[in-house]
Short mmCIF file of C-alpha atoms in Angstrom, two decimals:
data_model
loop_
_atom_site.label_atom_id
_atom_site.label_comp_id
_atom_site.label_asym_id
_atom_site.label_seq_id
_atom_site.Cartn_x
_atom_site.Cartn_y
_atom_site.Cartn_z
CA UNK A 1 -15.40 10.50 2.05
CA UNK A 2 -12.82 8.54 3.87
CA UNK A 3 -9.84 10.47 4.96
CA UNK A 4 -6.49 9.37 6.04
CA UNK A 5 -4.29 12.76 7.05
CA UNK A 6 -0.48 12.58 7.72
CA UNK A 7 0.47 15.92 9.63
CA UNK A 8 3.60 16.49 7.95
CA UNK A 9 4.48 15.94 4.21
CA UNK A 10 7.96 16.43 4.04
CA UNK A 11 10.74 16.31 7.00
CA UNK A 12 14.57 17.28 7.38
CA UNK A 13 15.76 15.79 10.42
CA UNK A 14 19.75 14.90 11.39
CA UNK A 15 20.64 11.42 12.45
CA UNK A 16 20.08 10.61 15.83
CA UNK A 17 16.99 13.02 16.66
CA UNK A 18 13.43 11.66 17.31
CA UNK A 19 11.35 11.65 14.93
CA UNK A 20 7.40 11.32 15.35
CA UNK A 21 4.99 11.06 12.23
CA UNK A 22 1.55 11.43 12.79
CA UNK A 23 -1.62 9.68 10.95
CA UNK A 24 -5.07 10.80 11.51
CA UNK A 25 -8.15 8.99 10.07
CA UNK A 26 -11.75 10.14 10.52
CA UNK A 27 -13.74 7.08 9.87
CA UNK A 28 -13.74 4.84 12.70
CA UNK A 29 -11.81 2.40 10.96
CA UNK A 30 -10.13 -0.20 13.87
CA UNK A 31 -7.22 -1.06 11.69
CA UNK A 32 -4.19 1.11 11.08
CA UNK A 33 -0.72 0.76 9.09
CA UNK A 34 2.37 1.99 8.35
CA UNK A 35 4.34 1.41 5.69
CA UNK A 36 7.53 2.94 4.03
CA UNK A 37 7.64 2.71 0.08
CA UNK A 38 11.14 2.96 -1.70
CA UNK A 39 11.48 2.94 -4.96
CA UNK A 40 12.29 -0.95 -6.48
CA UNK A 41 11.22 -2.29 -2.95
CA UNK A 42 7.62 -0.75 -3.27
CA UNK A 43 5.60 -1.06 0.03
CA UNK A 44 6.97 -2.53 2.86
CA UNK A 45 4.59 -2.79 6.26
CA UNK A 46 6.16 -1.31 9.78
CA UNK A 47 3.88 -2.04 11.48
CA UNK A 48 -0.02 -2.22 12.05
CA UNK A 49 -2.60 -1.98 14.77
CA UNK A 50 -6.02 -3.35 15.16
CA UNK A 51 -6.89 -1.60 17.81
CA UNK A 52 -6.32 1.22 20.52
CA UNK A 53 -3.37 0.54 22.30
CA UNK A 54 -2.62 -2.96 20.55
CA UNK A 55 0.04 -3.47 17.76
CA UNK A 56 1.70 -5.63 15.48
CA UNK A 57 5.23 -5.82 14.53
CA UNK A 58 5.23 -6.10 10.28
CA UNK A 59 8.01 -6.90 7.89
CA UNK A 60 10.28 -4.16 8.66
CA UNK A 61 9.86 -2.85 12.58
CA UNK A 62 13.63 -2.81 13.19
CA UNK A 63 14.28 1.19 14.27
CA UNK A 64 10.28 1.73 14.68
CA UNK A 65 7.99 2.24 17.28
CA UNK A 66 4.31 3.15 17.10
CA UNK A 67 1.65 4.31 19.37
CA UNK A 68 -1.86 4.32 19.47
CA UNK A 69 -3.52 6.21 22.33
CA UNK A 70 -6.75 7.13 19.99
CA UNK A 71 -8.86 5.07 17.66
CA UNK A 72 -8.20 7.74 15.26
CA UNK A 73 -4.60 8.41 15.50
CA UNK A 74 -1.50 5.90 14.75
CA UNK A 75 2.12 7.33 15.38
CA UNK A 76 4.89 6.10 13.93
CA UNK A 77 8.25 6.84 16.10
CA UNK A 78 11.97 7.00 14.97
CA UNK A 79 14.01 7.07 18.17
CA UNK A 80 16.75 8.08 16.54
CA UNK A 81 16.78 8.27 13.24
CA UNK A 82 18.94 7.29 10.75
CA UNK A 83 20.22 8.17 7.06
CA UNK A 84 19.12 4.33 5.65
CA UNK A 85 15.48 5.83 7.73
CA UNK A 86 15.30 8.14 4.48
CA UNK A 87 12.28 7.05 2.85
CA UNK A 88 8.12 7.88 2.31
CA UNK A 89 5.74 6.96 4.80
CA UNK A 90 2.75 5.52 3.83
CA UNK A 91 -0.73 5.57 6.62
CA UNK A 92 -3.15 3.91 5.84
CA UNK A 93 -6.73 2.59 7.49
CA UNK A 94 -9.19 -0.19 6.67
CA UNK A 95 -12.32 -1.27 8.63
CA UNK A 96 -11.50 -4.78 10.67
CA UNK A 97 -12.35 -8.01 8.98
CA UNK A 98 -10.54 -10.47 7.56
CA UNK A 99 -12.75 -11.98 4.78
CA UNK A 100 -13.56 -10.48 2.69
CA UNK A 101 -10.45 -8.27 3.42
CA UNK A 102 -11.29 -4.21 3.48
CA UNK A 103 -10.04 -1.98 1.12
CA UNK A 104 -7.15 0.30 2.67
CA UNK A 105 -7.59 4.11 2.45
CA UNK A 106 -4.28 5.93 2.23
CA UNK A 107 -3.34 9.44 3.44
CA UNK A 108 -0.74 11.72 1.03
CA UNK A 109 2.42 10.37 2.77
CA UNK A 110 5.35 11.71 4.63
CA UNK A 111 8.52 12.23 3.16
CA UNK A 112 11.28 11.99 5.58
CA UNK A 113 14.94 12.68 4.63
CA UNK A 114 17.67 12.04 7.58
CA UNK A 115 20.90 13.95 6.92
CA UNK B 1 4.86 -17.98 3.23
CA UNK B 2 2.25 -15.64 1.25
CA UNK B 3 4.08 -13.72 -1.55
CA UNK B 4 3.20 -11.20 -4.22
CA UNK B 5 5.74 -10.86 -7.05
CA UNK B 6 5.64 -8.52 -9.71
CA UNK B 7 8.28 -9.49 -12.04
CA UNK B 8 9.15 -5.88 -14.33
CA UNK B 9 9.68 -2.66 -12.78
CA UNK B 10 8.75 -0.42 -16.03
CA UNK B 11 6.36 -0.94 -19.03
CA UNK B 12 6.10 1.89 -21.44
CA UNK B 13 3.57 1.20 -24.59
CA UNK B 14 2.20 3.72 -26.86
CA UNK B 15 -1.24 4.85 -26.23
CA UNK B 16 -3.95 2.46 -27.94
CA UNK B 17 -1.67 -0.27 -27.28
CA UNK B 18 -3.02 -3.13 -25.05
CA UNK B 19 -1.50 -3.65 -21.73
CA UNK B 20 -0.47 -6.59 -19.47
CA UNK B 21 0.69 -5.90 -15.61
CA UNK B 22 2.01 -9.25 -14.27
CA UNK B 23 1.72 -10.60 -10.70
CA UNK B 24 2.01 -13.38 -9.47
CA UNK B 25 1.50 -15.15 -6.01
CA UNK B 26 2.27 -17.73 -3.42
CA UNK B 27 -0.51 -18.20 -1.28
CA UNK B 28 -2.11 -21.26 0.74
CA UNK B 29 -5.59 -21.85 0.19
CA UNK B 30 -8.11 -19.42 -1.80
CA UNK B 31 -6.61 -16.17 -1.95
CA UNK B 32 -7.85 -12.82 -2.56
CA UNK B 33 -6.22 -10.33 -4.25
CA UNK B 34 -5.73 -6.55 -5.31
CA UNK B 35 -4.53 -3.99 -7.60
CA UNK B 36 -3.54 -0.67 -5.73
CA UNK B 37 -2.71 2.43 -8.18
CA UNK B 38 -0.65 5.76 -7.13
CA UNK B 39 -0.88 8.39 -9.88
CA UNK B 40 1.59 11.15 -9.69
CA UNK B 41 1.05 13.50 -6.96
CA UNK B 42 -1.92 11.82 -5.87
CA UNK B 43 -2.52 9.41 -2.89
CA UNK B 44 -2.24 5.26 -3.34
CA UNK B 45 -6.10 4.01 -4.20
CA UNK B 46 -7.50 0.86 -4.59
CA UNK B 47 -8.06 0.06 -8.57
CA UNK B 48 -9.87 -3.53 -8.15
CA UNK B 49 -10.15 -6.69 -6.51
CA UNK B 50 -10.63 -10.22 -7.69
CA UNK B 51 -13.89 -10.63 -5.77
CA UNK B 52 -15.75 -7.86 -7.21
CA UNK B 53 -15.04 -9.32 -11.26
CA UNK B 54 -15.87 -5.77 -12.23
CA UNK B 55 -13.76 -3.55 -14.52
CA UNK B 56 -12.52 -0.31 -13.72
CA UNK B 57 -11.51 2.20 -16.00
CA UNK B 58 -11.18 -0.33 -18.20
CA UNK B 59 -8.86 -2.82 -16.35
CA UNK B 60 -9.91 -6.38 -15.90
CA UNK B 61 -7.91 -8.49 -13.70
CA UNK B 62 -8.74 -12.37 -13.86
CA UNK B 63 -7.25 -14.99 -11.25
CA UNK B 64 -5.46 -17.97 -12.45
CA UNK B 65 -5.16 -20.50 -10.10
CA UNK B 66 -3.23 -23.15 -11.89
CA UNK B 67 -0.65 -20.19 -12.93
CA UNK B 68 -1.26 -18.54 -9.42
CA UNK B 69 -1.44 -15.17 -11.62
CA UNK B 70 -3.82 -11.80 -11.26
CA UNK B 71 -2.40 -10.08 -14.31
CA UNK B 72 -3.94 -6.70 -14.60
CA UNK B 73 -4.80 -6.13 -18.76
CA UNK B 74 -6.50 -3.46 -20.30
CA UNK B 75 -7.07 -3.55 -24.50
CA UNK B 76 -6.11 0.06 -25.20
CA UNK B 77 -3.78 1.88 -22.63
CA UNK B 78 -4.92 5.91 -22.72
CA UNK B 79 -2.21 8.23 -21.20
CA UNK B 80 -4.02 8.80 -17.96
CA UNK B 81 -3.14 5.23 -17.12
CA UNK B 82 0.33 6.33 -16.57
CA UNK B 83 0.39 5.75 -13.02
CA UNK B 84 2.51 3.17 -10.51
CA UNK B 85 1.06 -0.47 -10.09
CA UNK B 86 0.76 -2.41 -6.55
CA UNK B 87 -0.68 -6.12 -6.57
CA UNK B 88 -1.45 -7.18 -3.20
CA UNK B 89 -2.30 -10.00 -1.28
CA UNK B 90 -4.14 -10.27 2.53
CA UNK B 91 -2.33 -12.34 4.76
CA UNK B 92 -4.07 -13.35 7.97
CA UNK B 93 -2.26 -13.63 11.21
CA UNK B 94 -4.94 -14.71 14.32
CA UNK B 95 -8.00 -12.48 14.25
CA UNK B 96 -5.92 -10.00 12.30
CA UNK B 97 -5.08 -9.31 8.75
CA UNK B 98 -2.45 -7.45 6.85
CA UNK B 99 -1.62 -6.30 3.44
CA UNK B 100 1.20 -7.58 1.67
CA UNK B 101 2.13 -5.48 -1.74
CA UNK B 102 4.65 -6.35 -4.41
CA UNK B 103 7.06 -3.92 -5.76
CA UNK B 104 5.35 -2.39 -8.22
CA UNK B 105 5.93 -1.94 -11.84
CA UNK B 106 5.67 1.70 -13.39
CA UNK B 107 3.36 2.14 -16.40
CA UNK B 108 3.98 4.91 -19.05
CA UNK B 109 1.72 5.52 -21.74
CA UNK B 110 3.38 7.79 -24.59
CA UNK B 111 1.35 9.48 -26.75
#
């Protein structure tokens, strides 16, 4: 059973701290995501990663950073956060291909609320 | 540009009733393409995809090409469908690919 686990499920943090979210998955998947869904804008993709240490900016990667040290674990990094930053963050992991195109395995998300 | 547009944001039917989730795309070439459910409290899962043609808990989804549709229907909504709706389409950039999701529409199924 595929498992996607984000370390923390809900956050307080003030505007202007760091903020690192954490994504572990335990299926040797290569690929790795990060989106942030909002209600009436549904998902929207930070960023992704295909590999260790290799990333790809998405649709949103203004105020972002990511890191990926560990096939198994993708970070997501707010260096300093921000109230518009309030939002929940979506991991998620697929196995590498392109056709046909894997299924993505979510974890529980992180919801993140900047004061 | 590839694009995934889901044009309502709520659908609320009684149960038995038959349902229709629209999406539509924009997409160069043959696409492929997904329905993603979240129920409450639960984790974002894939429903189906357009390459399988299989049905899943009932749902059929069917892609038009000339309408460039992948409406999700089922004939008799139960309450357990109450859940929120994600179409999504791959895009491939290089040797990579991505997911690209609408914005969802939010089904409710009164009893």
């Amino acid at each position: 059973d595929v498992k996607v686990t984000q370390s923390s499920r809900y956050l307080v943090k003030r505007t202007g701290e760091k903020v690192f979210l954490e994504c572990v998955q335990d299926m040797d998947h290569e690929n790795m995501f990060w989106y942030r869904q909002d209600p009436g804008l549904g998902l929207r993709l930070i960023y992704f990663s295909y590999d260790v240490k290799m990333k790809e900016k998405g649709d949103i990667p203004e105020g972002y950073s990511v890191s990926r040290e560990k096939k198994e674990r993708f970070s997501l990094i707010l260096e300093s956060a921000s109230t518009n930053q309030t939002s929940m963050y979506l991991c998620a992991s697929s196995l590498k291909a392109t056709r046909p195109f894997r299924e993505l395995f979510f974890g529980e998300g992180s919801r993140l609320t900047v004061l | 540009a590839q694009r995934v547009t889901q044009p309502e944001k709520l659908l609320s039917v009684f149960k038995g009733a038959p349902v229709e989730l629209k999406c539509n795309y924009s997409y160069s070439g043959s696409p492929e393409l997904f329905w993603y459910v979240q129920y409450s409290r639960q984790r974002l899962q894939l429903l189906l995809r357009h390459i399988s043609r299989e049905s899943i808990k009932g749902f059929t989804a069917d892609l038009n090409k000339g309408e460039t549709s992948f409406h999700l229907k089922k004939p008799f909504a139960q309450e357990e469908d109450s859940a929120m709706y994600y179409c999504a389409l791959p895009s491939i950039t290089g040797a990579n690919s991505k997911l690209t999701f609408g914005k969802g529409i939010t089904l409710s199924v009164r009893p």
